[in-house]
C-alpha atoms as one frame of an Amber mdcrd trajectory, in Angstrom:
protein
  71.388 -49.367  21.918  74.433 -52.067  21.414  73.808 -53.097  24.836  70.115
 -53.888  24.011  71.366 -55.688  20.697  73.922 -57.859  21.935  72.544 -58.630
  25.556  75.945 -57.636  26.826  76.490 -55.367  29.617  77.280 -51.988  28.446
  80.396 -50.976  29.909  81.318 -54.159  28.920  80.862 -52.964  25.334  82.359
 -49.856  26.329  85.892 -51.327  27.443  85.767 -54.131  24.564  84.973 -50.853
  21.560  87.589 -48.909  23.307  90.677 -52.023  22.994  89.779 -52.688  19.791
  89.257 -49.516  18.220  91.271 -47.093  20.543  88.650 -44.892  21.140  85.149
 -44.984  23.001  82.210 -45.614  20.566  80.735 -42.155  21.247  84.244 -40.484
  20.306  84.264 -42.717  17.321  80.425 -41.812  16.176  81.371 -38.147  16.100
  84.531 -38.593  14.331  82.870 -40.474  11.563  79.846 -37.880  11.696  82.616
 -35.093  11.317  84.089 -36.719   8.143  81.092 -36.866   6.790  80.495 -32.934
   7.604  83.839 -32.386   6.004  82.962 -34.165   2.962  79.634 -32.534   2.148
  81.020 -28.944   3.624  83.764 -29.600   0.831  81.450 -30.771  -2.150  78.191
 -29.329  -1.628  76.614 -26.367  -0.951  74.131 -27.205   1.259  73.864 -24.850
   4.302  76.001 -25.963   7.670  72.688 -25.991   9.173  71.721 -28.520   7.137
  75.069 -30.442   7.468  74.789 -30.515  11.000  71.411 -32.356  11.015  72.725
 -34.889   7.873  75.103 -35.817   9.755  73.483 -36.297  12.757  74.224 -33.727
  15.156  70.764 -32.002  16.815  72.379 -28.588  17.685  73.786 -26.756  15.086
  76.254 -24.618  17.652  77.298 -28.083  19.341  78.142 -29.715  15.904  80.251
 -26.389  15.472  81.468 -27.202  18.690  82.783 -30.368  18.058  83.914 -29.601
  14.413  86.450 -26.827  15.629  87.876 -29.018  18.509  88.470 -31.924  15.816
  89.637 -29.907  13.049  90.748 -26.457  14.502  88.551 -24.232  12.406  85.045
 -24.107  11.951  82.896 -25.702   9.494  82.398 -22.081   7.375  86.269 -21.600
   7.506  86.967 -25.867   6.216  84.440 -25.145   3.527  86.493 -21.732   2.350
  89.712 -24.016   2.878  88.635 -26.747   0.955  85.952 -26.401  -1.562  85.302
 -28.478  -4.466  82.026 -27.319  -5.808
């Protein structure tokens, strides 16, 4: 999609995200869709289900996925951890 935006080649975009940010824009996507997560999962109550499609994630068990490898415990576990609500 930023390659069809900008006209500019994307691995171009690829290496130019990646210098300037230190990550590659997909990496960077789901860590600011996991913050997210870890903001509702911590003042909310909606279900991780629901969470998981907010946020932006199509697969429940792959936003799980990701959330664990980020954050080393799953999204039921941060919201025990760290509830607000």
């Amino acid at each position: 999609m930023l390659s069809e935006l900008t006209f500019l080649n994307k691995y171009h975009i690829v290496h130019a995200f990646k210098q300037y940010k230190g990550i590659s824009p997909i990496n960077y996507m789901i860590q600011k869709r996991l913050e997210e997560a870890k903001l509702l999962l911590s003042t909310t109550n909606l279900q991780i289900s629901e969470i998981a499609y907010i946020v932006g994630f199509t697969s429940q068990s792959y936003f799980a996925q990701a959330f664990k490898k980020a954050t080393h415990t799953s999204p039921l576990q941060y919201r025990k951890d760290n509830s607000h609500s």
